[in-house]
PDB file of C-alpha atoms and ligand atoms in Angstrom:
ATOM      1  CA  MET A   1     -41.532 107.098  97.410  1.00  0.00           C
ATOM      2  CA  LYS A   2     -41.427 106.787 101.207  1.00  0.00           C
ATOM      3  CA  SER A   3     -37.598 106.985 101.247  1.00  0.00           C
ATOM      4  CA  LEU A   4     -37.680 110.089  99.017  1.00  0.00           C
ATOM      5  CA  LEU A   5     -40.023 111.731 101.503  1.00  0.00           C
ATOM      6  CA  ILE A   6     -37.634 110.902 104.365  1.00  0.00           C
ATOM      7  CA  ILE A   7     -34.700 112.437 102.447  1.00  0.00           C
ATOM      8  CA  ASP A   8     -36.818 115.553 101.779  1.00  0.00           C
ATOM      9  CA  LEU A   9     -37.666 115.866 105.466  1.00  0.00           C
ATOM     10  CA  MET A  10     -34.018 115.431 106.443  1.00  0.00           C
ATOM     11  CA  ASN A  11     -33.023 118.162 104.007  1.00  0.00           C
ATOM     12  CA  ALA A  12     -35.816 120.395 105.259  1.00  0.00           C
ATOM     13  CA  THR A  13     -34.507 120.226 108.817  1.00  0.00           C
ATOM     14  CA  ARG A  14     -30.804 120.464 107.953  1.00  0.00           C
ATOM     15  CA  ARG A  15     -29.414 123.682 109.318  1.00  0.00           C
ATOM     16  CA  VAL A  16     -26.798 125.795 107.586  1.00  0.00           C
ATOM     17  CA  ALA A  17     -23.817 127.717 108.989  1.00  0.00           C
ATOM     18  CA  TRP A  18     -20.998 129.783 107.528  1.00  0.00           C
ATOM     19  CA  VAL A  19     -17.675 129.889 109.393  1.00  0.00           C
ATOM     20  CA  THR A  20     -14.736 132.143 108.496  1.00  0.00           C
ATOM     21  CA  GLY A  21     -11.272 131.310 109.795  1.00  0.00           C
ATOM     22  CA  ALA A  22     -12.471 127.713 109.400  1.00  0.00           C
ATOM     23  CA  GLY A  23      -9.083 126.268 108.431  1.00  0.00           C
ATOM     24  CA  SER A  24      -7.700 126.326 111.974  1.00  0.00           C
ATOM     25  CA  GLY A  25      -8.175 127.138 115.648  1.00  0.00           C
ATOM     26  CA  VAL A  26     -11.503 128.477 116.843  1.00  0.00           C
ATOM     27  CA  GLY A  27     -13.105 128.476 113.386  1.00  0.00           C
ATOM     28  CA  ARG A  28     -12.233 124.806 112.867  1.00  0.00           C
ATOM     29  CA  ALA A  29     -13.481 123.885 116.365  1.00  0.00           C
ATOM     30  CA  CYS A  30     -16.773 125.713 115.708  1.00  0.00           C
ATOM     31  CA  ALA A  31     -17.152 123.916 112.363  1.00  0.00           C
ATOM     32  CA  GLU A  32     -16.679 120.562 114.113  1.00  0.00           C
ATOM     33  CA  ALA A  33     -19.157 121.469 116.858  1.00  0.00           C
ATOM     34  CA  LEU A  34     -21.768 122.454 114.256  1.00  0.00           C
ATOM     35  CA  ALA A  35     -21.078 119.228 112.354  1.00  0.00           C
ATOM     36  CA  GLU A  36     -21.762 117.246 115.537  1.00  0.00           C
ATOM     37  CA  ARG A  37     -25.218 118.840 115.436  1.00  0.00           C
ATOM     38  CA  GLY A  38     -25.676 117.520 111.879  1.00  0.00           C
ATOM     39  CA  TRP A  39     -25.412 120.925 110.202  1.00  0.00           C
ATOM     40  CA  THR A  40     -24.199 121.848 106.743  1.00  0.00           C
ATOM     41  CA  VAL A  41     -21.126 123.999 107.357  1.00  0.00           C
ATOM     42  CA  ALA A  42     -19.655 126.353 104.755  1.00  0.00           C
ATOM     43  CA  LEU A  43     -15.942 126.730 105.477  1.00  0.00           C
ATOM     44  CA  SER A  44     -14.033 129.889 104.551  1.00  0.00           C
ATOM     45  CA  GLY A  45     -10.401 130.943 104.840  1.00  0.00           C
ATOM     46  CA  ARG A  46      -7.529 131.653 102.474  1.00  0.00           C
ATOM     47  CA  ARG A  47      -5.692 128.289 102.578  1.00  0.00           C
ATOM     48  CA  ALA A  48      -7.484 125.580 100.599  1.00  0.00           C
ATOM     49  CA  PRO A  49      -5.536 122.605 102.097  1.00  0.00           C
ATOM     50  CA  GLU A  50      -6.474 123.669 105.647  1.00  0.00           C
ATOM     51  CA  LEU A  51     -10.123 124.013 104.596  1.00  0.00           C
ATOM     52  CA  ALA A  52      -9.969 120.509 103.112  1.00  0.00           C
ATOM     53  CA  GLU A  53      -8.669 119.181 106.460  1.00  0.00           C
ATOM     54  CA  THR A  54     -11.536 120.862 108.292  1.00  0.00           C
ATOM     55  CA  ALA A  55     -13.969 119.484 105.704  1.00  0.00           C
ATOM     56  CA  ALA A  56     -12.766 115.956 106.502  1.00  0.00           C
ATOM     57  CA  LEU A  57     -13.304 116.611 110.230  1.00  0.00           C
ATOM     58  CA  VAL A  58     -16.788 117.984 109.548  1.00  0.00           C
ATOM     59  CA  ARG A  59     -17.680 114.873 107.529  1.00  0.00           C
ATOM     60  CA  ALA A  60     -16.321 112.609 110.276  1.00  0.00           C
ATOM     61  CA  ALA A  61     -18.397 114.474 112.885  1.00  0.00           C
ATOM     62  CA  GLY A  62     -21.628 113.961 110.923  1.00  0.00           C
ATOM     63  CA  GLY A  63     -21.950 117.291 109.114  1.00  0.00           C
ATOM     64  CA  THR A  64     -21.851 118.290 105.462  1.00  0.00           C
ATOM     65  CA  PRO A  65     -18.935 120.570 104.508  1.00  0.00           C
ATOM     66  CA  LEU A  66     -18.869 123.142 101.759  1.00  0.00           C
ATOM     67  CA  GLU A  67     -15.384 124.491 101.041  1.00  0.00           C
ATOM     68  CA  LEU A  68     -15.432 128.153 100.081  1.00  0.00           C
ATOM     69  CA  PRO A  69     -11.959 129.770  99.984  1.00  0.00           C
ATOM     70  CA  PHE A  70     -12.290 133.432 100.918  1.00  0.00           C
ATOM     71  CA  ASP A  71      -9.882 136.240 101.742  1.00  0.00           C
ATOM     72  CA  VAL A  72     -11.944 138.654 103.845  1.00  0.00           C
ATOM     73  CA  THR A  73      -9.723 141.577 102.818  1.00  0.00           C
ATOM     74  CA  VAL A  74     -10.185 141.265  99.046  1.00  0.00           C
ATOM     75  CA  ASP A  75     -12.880 138.787  97.970  1.00  0.00           C
ATOM     76  CA  ASP A  76     -16.580 139.506  97.591  1.00  0.00           C
ATOM     77  CA  ALA A  77     -18.442 138.165 100.634  1.00  0.00           C
ATOM     78  CA  ARG A  78     -21.740 138.302  98.735  1.00  0.00           C
ATOM     79  CA  ASP A  79     -20.411 135.771  96.195  1.00  0.00           C
ATOM     80  CA  ARG A  80     -19.662 133.361  99.033  1.00  0.00           C
ATOM     81  CA  VAL A  81     -23.120 133.776 100.570  1.00  0.00           C
ATOM     82  CA  GLU A  82     -24.742 133.264  97.144  1.00  0.00           C
ATOM     83  CA  ALA A  83     -22.701 130.080  96.705  1.00  0.00           C
ATOM     84  CA  ILE A  84     -23.933 128.809 100.087  1.00  0.00           C
ATOM     85  CA  SER A  85     -27.496 129.656  99.167  1.00  0.00           C
ATOM     86  CA  ALA A  86     -27.196 127.881  95.798  1.00  0.00           C
ATOM     87  CA  ALA A  87     -25.707 124.771  97.407  1.00  0.00           C
ATOM     88  CA  THR A  88     -28.205 124.540 100.263  1.00  0.00           C
ATOM     89  CA  GLY A  89     -31.496 125.446  98.628  1.00  0.00           C
ATOM     90  CA  GLY A  90     -31.616 129.060  99.723  1.00  0.00           C
ATOM     91  CA  ASP A  91     -33.238 128.585 103.126  1.00  0.00           C
ATOM     92  CA  GLY A  92     -30.979 131.139 104.767  1.00  0.00           C
ATOM     93  CA  LEU A  93     -28.216 131.025 107.341  1.00  0.00           C
ATOM     94  CA  ASP A  94     -29.006 129.579 110.765  1.00  0.00           C
ATOM     95  CA  ALA A  95     -25.604 130.620 112.123  1.00  0.00           C
ATOM     96  CA  VAL A  96     -22.544 132.566 111.046  1.00  0.00           C
ATOM     97  CA  VAL A  97     -19.267 132.467 112.985  1.00  0.00           C
ATOM     98  CA  LEU A  98     -16.769 135.139 111.965  1.00  0.00           C
ATOM     99  CA  SER A  99     -13.451 133.924 113.333  1.00  0.00           C
ATOM    100  CA  ALA A 100     -10.951 135.131 110.706  1.00  0.00           C
ATOM    101  CA  GLY A 101      -8.442 137.404 112.392  1.00  0.00           C
ATOM    102  CA  ALA A 102      -4.887 138.728 112.189  1.00  0.00           C
ATOM    103  CA  ASN A 103      -2.216 140.348 114.349  1.00  0.00           C
ATOM    104  CA  THR A 104       1.466 141.163 113.951  1.00  0.00           C
ATOM    105  CA  PRO A 105       4.563 140.834 116.146  1.00  0.00           C
ATOM    106  CA  ARG A 106       5.178 144.576 115.551  1.00  0.00           C
ATOM    107  CA  ARG A 107       2.674 145.930 118.036  1.00  0.00           C
ATOM    108  CA  SER A 108       3.815 149.334 119.337  1.00  0.00           C
ATOM    109  CA  TRP A 109       3.911 152.835 117.841  1.00  0.00           C
ATOM    110  CA  ALA A 110       7.688 152.504 117.711  1.00  0.00           C
ATOM    111  CA  ASP A 111       7.700 149.529 115.349  1.00  0.00           C
ATOM    112  CA  GLN A 112       4.312 149.270 113.602  1.00  0.00           C
ATOM    113  CA  SER A 113       3.730 150.540 110.064  1.00  0.00           C
ATOM    114  CA  THR A 114       0.514 152.141 108.903  1.00  0.00           C
ATOM    115  CA  ALA A 115       0.367 149.593 106.064  1.00  0.00           C
ATOM    116  CA  GLU A 116       0.344 146.760 108.582  1.00  0.00           C
ATOM    117  CA  PHE A 117      -2.180 148.637 110.738  1.00  0.00           C
ATOM    118  CA  ALA A 118      -4.438 148.840 107.669  1.00  0.00           C
ATOM    119  CA  ARG A 119      -4.080 145.096 106.945  1.00  0.00           C
ATOM    120  CA  ILE A 120      -5.135 144.239 110.500  1.00  0.00           C
ATOM    121  CA  VAL A 121      -8.117 146.602 110.400  1.00  0.00           C
ATOM    122  CA  GLN A 122      -9.048 145.240 106.951  1.00  0.00           C
ATOM    123  CA  THR A 123      -9.088 141.718 108.392  1.00  0.00           C
ATOM    124  CA  ASN A 124     -10.451 142.137 111.911  1.00  0.00           C
ATOM    125  CA  LEU A 125     -12.908 144.993 111.419  1.00  0.00           C
ATOM    126  CA  LEU A 126     -13.751 145.455 107.731  1.00  0.00           C
ATOM    127  CA  GLY A 127     -13.570 141.699 107.094  1.00  0.00           C
ATOM    128  CA  VAL A 128     -16.218 141.195 109.781  1.00  0.00           C
ATOM    129  CA  VAL A 129     -18.329 144.093 108.500  1.00  0.00           C
ATOM    130  CA  ARG A 130     -18.240 142.828 104.886  1.00  0.00           C
ATOM    131  CA  SER A 131     -19.041 139.262 105.946  1.00  0.00           C
ATOM    132  CA  ALA A 132     -21.843 140.323 108.306  1.00  0.00           C
ATOM    133  CA  ASP A 133     -23.330 142.656 105.703  1.00  0.00           C
ATOM    134  CA  ALA A 134     -23.397 139.847 103.130  1.00  0.00           C
ATOM    135  CA  ALA A 135     -24.794 137.337 105.638  1.00  0.00           C
ATOM    136  CA  LEU A 136     -27.586 139.496 107.062  1.00  0.00           C
ATOM    137  CA  PRO A 137     -30.262 138.687 104.433  1.00  0.00           C
ATOM    138  CA  GLY A 138     -29.686 134.950 105.042  1.00  0.00           C
ATOM    139  CA  LEU A 139     -29.670 135.447 108.815  1.00  0.00           C
ATOM    140  CA  ARG A 140     -32.921 137.380 108.606  1.00  0.00           C
ATOM    141  CA  SER A 141     -34.684 134.688 106.634  1.00  0.00           C
ATOM    142  CA  ALA A 142     -33.596 131.930 109.060  1.00  0.00           C
ATOM    143  CA  SER A 143     -33.784 134.012 112.289  1.00  0.00           C
ATOM    144  CA  GLY A 144     -30.129 133.110 112.640  1.00  0.00           C
ATOM    145  CA  VAL A 145     -27.329 133.764 115.122  1.00  0.00           C
ATOM    146  CA  LEU A 146     -24.181 135.724 114.275  1.00  0.00           C
ATOM    147  CA  VAL A 147     -21.121 135.087 116.441  1.00  0.00           C
ATOM    148  CA  VAL A 148     -18.331 137.642 116.040  1.00  0.00           C
ATOM    149  CA  VAL A 149     -15.048 136.404 117.475  1.00  0.00           C
ATOM    150  CA  SER A 150     -13.436 139.473 119.015  1.00  0.00           C
ATOM    151  CA  SER A 151     -10.896 139.260 121.825  1.00  0.00           C
ATOM    152  CA  ILE A 152     -10.472 140.139 125.456  1.00  0.00           C
ATOM    153  CA  ALA A 153      -8.162 142.835 123.997  1.00  0.00           C
ATOM    154  CA  GLY A 154     -11.271 144.473 122.542  1.00  0.00           C
ATOM    155  CA  TRP A 155     -13.102 144.271 125.849  1.00  0.00           C
ATOM    156  CA  ARG A 156     -10.566 145.760 128.222  1.00  0.00           C
ATOM    157  CA  PRO A 157      -7.128 147.357 127.778  1.00  0.00           C
ATOM    158  CA  SER A 158      -4.525 144.725 126.881  1.00  0.00           C
ATOM    159  CA  PRO A 159      -1.279 146.555 126.072  1.00  0.00           C
ATOM    160  CA  GLY A 160       0.515 143.404 124.918  1.00  0.00           C
ATOM    161  CA  ALA A 161      -2.053 142.760 122.183  1.00  0.00           C
ATOM    162  CA  GLY A 162      -0.893 145.734 120.135  1.00  0.00           C
ATOM    163  CA  VAL A 163      -2.267 149.050 118.891  1.00  0.00           C
ATOM    164  CA  ALA A 164      -3.865 147.863 115.647  1.00  0.00           C
ATOM    165  CA  TYR A 165      -5.243 144.622 117.054  1.00  0.00           C
ATOM    166  CA  SER A 166      -6.808 146.282 120.120  1.00  0.00           C
ATOM    167  CA  ALA A 167      -8.314 149.091 118.042  1.00  0.00           C
ATOM    168  CA  SER A 168      -9.729 146.720 115.425  1.00  0.00           C
ATOM    169  CA  LYS A 169     -11.247 144.368 118.011  1.00  0.00           C
ATOM    170  CA  ALA A 170     -12.644 147.155 120.216  1.00  0.00           C
ATOM    171  CA  ALA A 171     -14.496 148.496 117.177  1.00  0.00           C
ATOM    172  CA  LEU A 172     -16.428 145.230 116.899  1.00  0.00           C
ATOM    173  CA  ALA A 173     -18.512 146.055 119.988  1.00  0.00           C
ATOM    174  CA  PRO A 174     -20.598 148.754 118.261  1.00  0.00           C
ATOM    175  CA  VAL A 175     -20.823 146.570 115.149  1.00  0.00           C
ATOM    176  CA  VAL A 176     -22.510 143.816 117.169  1.00  0.00           C
ATOM    177  CA  ARG A 177     -24.579 146.200 119.297  1.00  0.00           C
ATOM    178  CA  THR A 178     -26.029 148.023 116.288  1.00  0.00           C
ATOM    179  CA  ILE A 179     -26.895 144.740 114.583  1.00  0.00           C
ATOM    180  CA  ASN A 180     -28.790 143.719 117.716  1.00  0.00           C
ATOM    181  CA  ASP A 181     -30.565 147.068 117.936  1.00  0.00           C
ATOM    182  CA  GLN A 182     -31.547 147.174 114.293  1.00  0.00           C
ATOM    183  CA  GLU A 183     -32.065 143.517 113.352  1.00  0.00           C
ATOM    184  CA  ALA A 184     -33.913 142.102 116.387  1.00  0.00           C
ATOM    185  CA  GLU A 185     -37.252 142.647 114.687  1.00  0.00           C
ATOM    186  CA  ALA A 186     -36.041 140.400 111.862  1.00  0.00           C
ATOM    187  CA  GLY A 187     -35.131 137.707 114.407  1.00  0.00           C
ATOM    188  CA  VAL A 188     -31.359 138.135 114.067  1.00  0.00           C
ATOM    189  CA  ARG A 189     -29.257 137.729 117.226  1.00  0.00           C
ATOM    190  CA  ALA A 190     -25.575 138.642 117.415  1.00  0.00           C
ATOM    191  CA  THR A 191     -22.993 137.682 120.030  1.00  0.00           C
ATOM    192  CA  LEU A 192     -19.691 139.427 120.697  1.00  0.00           C
ATOM    193  CA  LEU A 193     -17.361 136.647 121.825  1.00  0.00           C
ATOM    194  CA  CYS A 194     -14.258 137.907 123.664  1.00  0.00           C
ATOM    195  CA  PRO A 195     -11.762 135.159 124.434  1.00  0.00           C
ATOM    196  CA  GLY A 196      -8.513 135.466 126.355  1.00  0.00           C
ATOM    197  CA  ASP A 197      -5.399 133.471 125.434  1.00  0.00           C
ATOM    198  CA  ILE A 198      -6.063 130.495 123.172  1.00  0.00           C
ATOM    199  CA  ASP A 199      -3.544 127.789 122.322  1.00  0.00           C
ATOM    200  CA  SER A 200      -3.755 128.105 118.528  1.00  0.00           C
ATOM    201  CA  ASP A 201      -1.622 129.029 115.492  1.00  0.00           C
ATOM    202  CA  PHE A 202      -2.429 132.663 116.306  1.00  0.00           C
ATOM    203  CA  LEU A 203       0.313 132.607 118.966  1.00  0.00           C
ATOM    204  CA  ARG A 204       2.910 132.472 116.162  1.00  0.00           C
ATOM    205  CA  GLN A 205       2.115 136.152 115.546  1.00  0.00           C
ATOM    206  CA  ARG A 206       3.330 137.179 119.012  1.00  0.00           C
ATOM    207  CA  PRO A 207       6.700 138.939 119.466  1.00  0.00           C
ATOM    208  CA  VAL A 208       7.696 136.030 121.728  1.00  0.00           C
ATOM    209  CA  VAL A 209       5.955 132.761 120.881  1.00  0.00           C
ATOM    210  CA  PRO A 210       4.800 131.011 124.095  1.00  0.00           C
ATOM    211  CA  GLY A 211       6.265 127.611 124.927  1.00  0.00           C
ATOM    212  CA  ALA A 212       4.456 124.383 125.704  1.00  0.00           C
ATOM    213  CA  ALA A 213       4.043 125.096 129.447  1.00  0.00           C
ATOM    214  CA  ALA A 214       2.386 128.486 128.863  1.00  0.00           C
ATOM    215  CA  ARG A 215       0.205 127.048 126.102  1.00  0.00           C
ATOM    216  CA  SER A 216      -1.033 124.229 128.314  1.00  0.00           C
ATOM    217  CA  ALA A 217      -2.623 126.797 130.676  1.00  0.00           C
ATOM    218  CA  MET A 218      -4.502 128.564 127.860  1.00  0.00           C
ATOM    219  CA  LEU A 219      -7.973 127.987 126.477  1.00  0.00           C
ATOM    220  CA  ALA A 220      -8.270 125.306 123.808  1.00  0.00           C
ATOM    221  CA  PRO A 221     -10.115 126.253 120.602  1.00  0.00           C
ATOM    222  CA  GLY A 222     -12.809 123.783 121.673  1.00  0.00           C
ATOM    223  CA  ASP A 223     -13.416 125.797 124.871  1.00  0.00           C
ATOM    224  CA  VAL A 224     -14.178 128.849 122.766  1.00  0.00           C
ATOM    225  CA  ALA A 225     -16.318 126.823 120.356  1.00  0.00           C
ATOM    226  CA  ARG A 226     -18.401 125.630 123.312  1.00  0.00           C
ATOM    227  CA  SER A 227     -19.142 129.279 124.173  1.00  0.00           C
ATOM    228  CA  ALA A 228     -20.112 129.978 120.570  1.00  0.00           C
ATOM    229  CA  MET A 229     -22.461 126.980 120.644  1.00  0.00           C
ATOM    230  CA  PHE A 230     -24.054 128.317 123.846  1.00  0.00           C
ATOM    231  CA  ALA A 231     -25.144 131.362 121.848  1.00  0.00           C
ATOM    232  CA  ILE A 232     -26.112 129.345 118.757  1.00  0.00           C
ATOM    233  CA  ASP A 233     -28.088 126.716 120.708  1.00  0.00           C
ATOM    234  CA  ALA A 234     -30.097 129.317 122.670  1.00  0.00           C
ATOM    235  CA  PRO A 235     -33.861 129.382 122.021  1.00  0.00           C
ATOM    236  CA  ARG A 236     -34.977 131.928 119.425  1.00  0.00           C
ATOM    237  CA  HIS A 237     -36.230 134.418 122.027  1.00  0.00           C
ATOM    238  CA  VAL A 238     -32.829 134.414 123.808  1.00  0.00           C
ATOM    239  CA  ARG A 239     -29.911 136.570 122.690  1.00  0.00           C
ATOM    240  CA  ILE A 240     -26.433 136.261 124.217  1.00  0.00           C
ATOM    241  CA  ASP A 241     -25.142 139.791 123.651  1.00  0.00           C
ATOM    242  CA  GLU A 242     -21.602 139.294 124.878  1.00  0.00           C
ATOM    243  CA  LEU A 243     -19.446 136.480 126.224  1.00  0.00           C
ATOM    244  CA  VAL A 244     -16.029 136.885 127.829  1.00  0.00           C
ATOM    245  CA  ILE A 245     -14.045 133.699 128.366  1.00  0.00           C
ATOM    246  CA  SER A 246     -10.511 133.462 129.709  1.00  0.00           C
ATOM    247  CA  PRO A 247      -8.195 130.831 131.109  1.00  0.00           C
ATOM    248  CA  LEU A 248      -8.155 130.673 134.902  1.00  0.00           C
ATOM    249  CA  SER A 249      -4.579 131.952 135.022  1.00  0.00           C
ATOM    250  CA  GLN A 250      -5.117 135.052 132.823  1.00  0.00           C
ATOM    251  CA  ARG A 251      -4.332 138.420 134.438  1.00  0.00           C
ATOM    252  CA  SER A 252      -5.389 141.849 133.169  1.00  0.00           C
ATOM    253  CA  SER A 253      -1.968 143.024 131.956  1.00  0.00           C
TER     254      SER A 253
HETATM  255  N1  NAP B 301      -5.324 132.795 119.879  1.00  0.00           N
HETATM  256  C1  NAP B 301      -5.617 133.729 120.761  1.00  0.00           C
HETATM  257  O1  NAP B 301      -4.914 133.877 121.792  1.00  0.00           O
HETATM  258  C2  NAP B 301      -6.814 134.610 120.551  1.00  0.00           C
HETATM  259  C3  NAP B 301      -7.295 135.321 121.658  1.00  0.00           C
HETATM  260  C4  NAP B 301      -8.419 136.123 121.493  1.00  0.00           C
HETATM  261  C5  NAP B 301      -9.057 136.198 120.281  1.00  0.00           C
HETATM  262  N2  NAP B 301      -8.570 135.502 119.213  1.00  0.00           N
HETATM  263  C6  NAP B 301      -9.283 135.625 117.948  1.00  0.00           C
HETATM  264  O2  NAP B 301      -9.808 134.374 117.605  1.00  0.00           O
HETATM  265  C7  NAP B 301      -9.986 134.302 116.187  1.00  0.00           C
HETATM  266  C8  NAP B 301      -9.479 132.965 115.699  1.00  0.00           C
HETATM  267  O3  NAP B 301      -8.104 132.880 115.968  1.00  0.00           O
HETATM  268  P1  NAP B 301      -7.434 131.497 116.380  1.00  0.00           P
HETATM  269  O4  NAP B 301      -6.935 131.621 117.766  1.00  0.00           O
HETATM  270  O5  NAP B 301      -8.360 130.391 116.046  1.00  0.00           O
HETATM  271  O6  NAP B 301      -6.134 131.501 115.456  1.00  0.00           O
HETATM  272  P2  NAP B 301      -5.873 130.874 114.015  1.00  0.00           P
HETATM  273  O7  NAP B 301      -5.914 129.402 114.098  1.00  0.00           O
HETATM  274  O8  NAP B 301      -4.630 131.519 113.526  1.00  0.00           O
HETATM  275  O9  NAP B 301      -7.131 131.355 113.171  1.00  0.00           O
HETATM  276  C9  NAP B 301      -7.179 132.551 112.450  1.00  0.00           C
HETATM  277  C10 NAP B 301      -7.865 132.220 111.147  1.00  0.00           C
HETATM  278  O10 NAP B 301      -8.100 133.427 110.422  1.00  0.00           O
HETATM  279  C11 NAP B 301      -7.942 133.131 109.056  1.00  0.00           C
HETATM  280  N3  NAP B 301      -7.607 134.368 108.356  1.00  0.00           N
HETATM  281  C12 NAP B 301      -6.611 135.244 108.625  1.00  0.00           C
HETATM  282  N4  NAP B 301      -6.605 136.237 107.731  1.00  0.00           N
HETATM  283  C13 NAP B 301      -7.630 135.981 106.874  1.00  0.00           C
HETATM  284  C14 NAP B 301      -8.129 136.624 105.728  1.00  0.00           C
HETATM  285  N5  NAP B 301      -7.577 137.750 105.251  1.00  0.00           N
HETATM  286  N6  NAP B 301      -9.192 136.087 105.089  1.00  0.00           N
HETATM  287  C15 NAP B 301      -9.758 134.954 105.546  1.00  0.00           C
HETATM  288  N7  NAP B 301      -9.331 134.285 106.618  1.00  0.00           N
HETATM  289  C16 NAP B 301      -8.276 134.793 107.276  1.00  0.00           C
HETATM  290  C17 NAP B 301      -6.787 132.115 108.999  1.00  0.00           C
HETATM  291  O11 NAP B 301      -6.901 131.271 107.868  1.00  0.00           O
HETATM  292  P3  NAP B 301      -6.063 131.521 106.506  1.00  0.00           P
HETATM  293  O12 NAP B 301      -4.662 131.901 106.906  1.00  0.00           O
HETATM  294  O13 NAP B 301      -6.162 130.210 105.812  1.00  0.00           O
HETATM  295  O14 NAP B 301      -6.801 132.604 105.803  1.00  0.00           O
HETATM  296  C18 NAP B 301      -7.041 131.304 110.264  1.00  0.00           C
HETATM  297  O15 NAP B 301      -7.793 130.135 109.983  1.00  0.00           O
HETATM  298  C19 NAP B 301      -9.254 135.519 115.605  1.00  0.00           C
HETATM  299  O16 NAP B 301     -10.214 136.477 115.216  1.00  0.00           O
HETATM  300  C20 NAP B 301      -8.419 136.031 116.774  1.00  0.00           C
HETATM  301  O17 NAP B 301      -8.256 137.436 116.708  1.00  0.00           O
HETATM  302  C21 NAP B 301      -7.460 134.700 119.325  1.00  0.00           C
END
């Protein structure tokens, strides 16, 4: 009887997060950081094997993984949130990290296509909007934190980042700001996280893929995850509206 009570108490205090882009890079690093805090972490992305690898890391770090494959451009975000709720007892979402993102090597007006522009906006802007919209009821009921992974390219002009990418990331600022204006009363806090160069798989989408020396000067995904945790760990009366993090060597063009 006593041990049952202890298990109930442990479950009652277990916190729940949903991470998109969880199969690699920043999303994976955030999932691991949340697992180190003992959280249940729902992991979303398109590639099931990568999610399974993150799930193993989450387990090893002391968290409980829930693998939820999800393409933010086509799948129903509400289904994923309902699945999280069903698996965790419906206590809401203490944190949501939206890290899924896309770019293309074809970044200028001369070589981009409108179809590719649409895919990037579907992923980086509408994917975030759909996920946030689905997550908001859970965030409200847990007074949770939403971290939207934007980019330094959405914070200040970054010509190399491309037309579609810059436009889609810049549009995330009003998304986060309006959530903070309209959802504060419900206890929801949102953070716009704007990282500079990160040594991750994302670099493969550049016109020229950086070599090992350039990569070694960049942020590591764990550096960005630490910033996300700063927002997530803040007391409930504290909101981190925006965070910009860049490697020491990064210049503005
Ligand atoms: N790397 C950088 O230099 C840099 C700089 C600033 C900001 N960022 C931003 O940081 C975020 C994370 O990127 P990262 O550096 O960690 O690179 P990454 O390892 O390539 O992560 C991107 C993630 O997005 C997921 N994803 C892409 N399209 C998706 C879709 N349609 N549905 C669901 N998931 C999708 C990918 O998983 P699947 O392929 O399995 O779906 C992948 O796990 C992105 O939003 C990116 O824009 C990156």
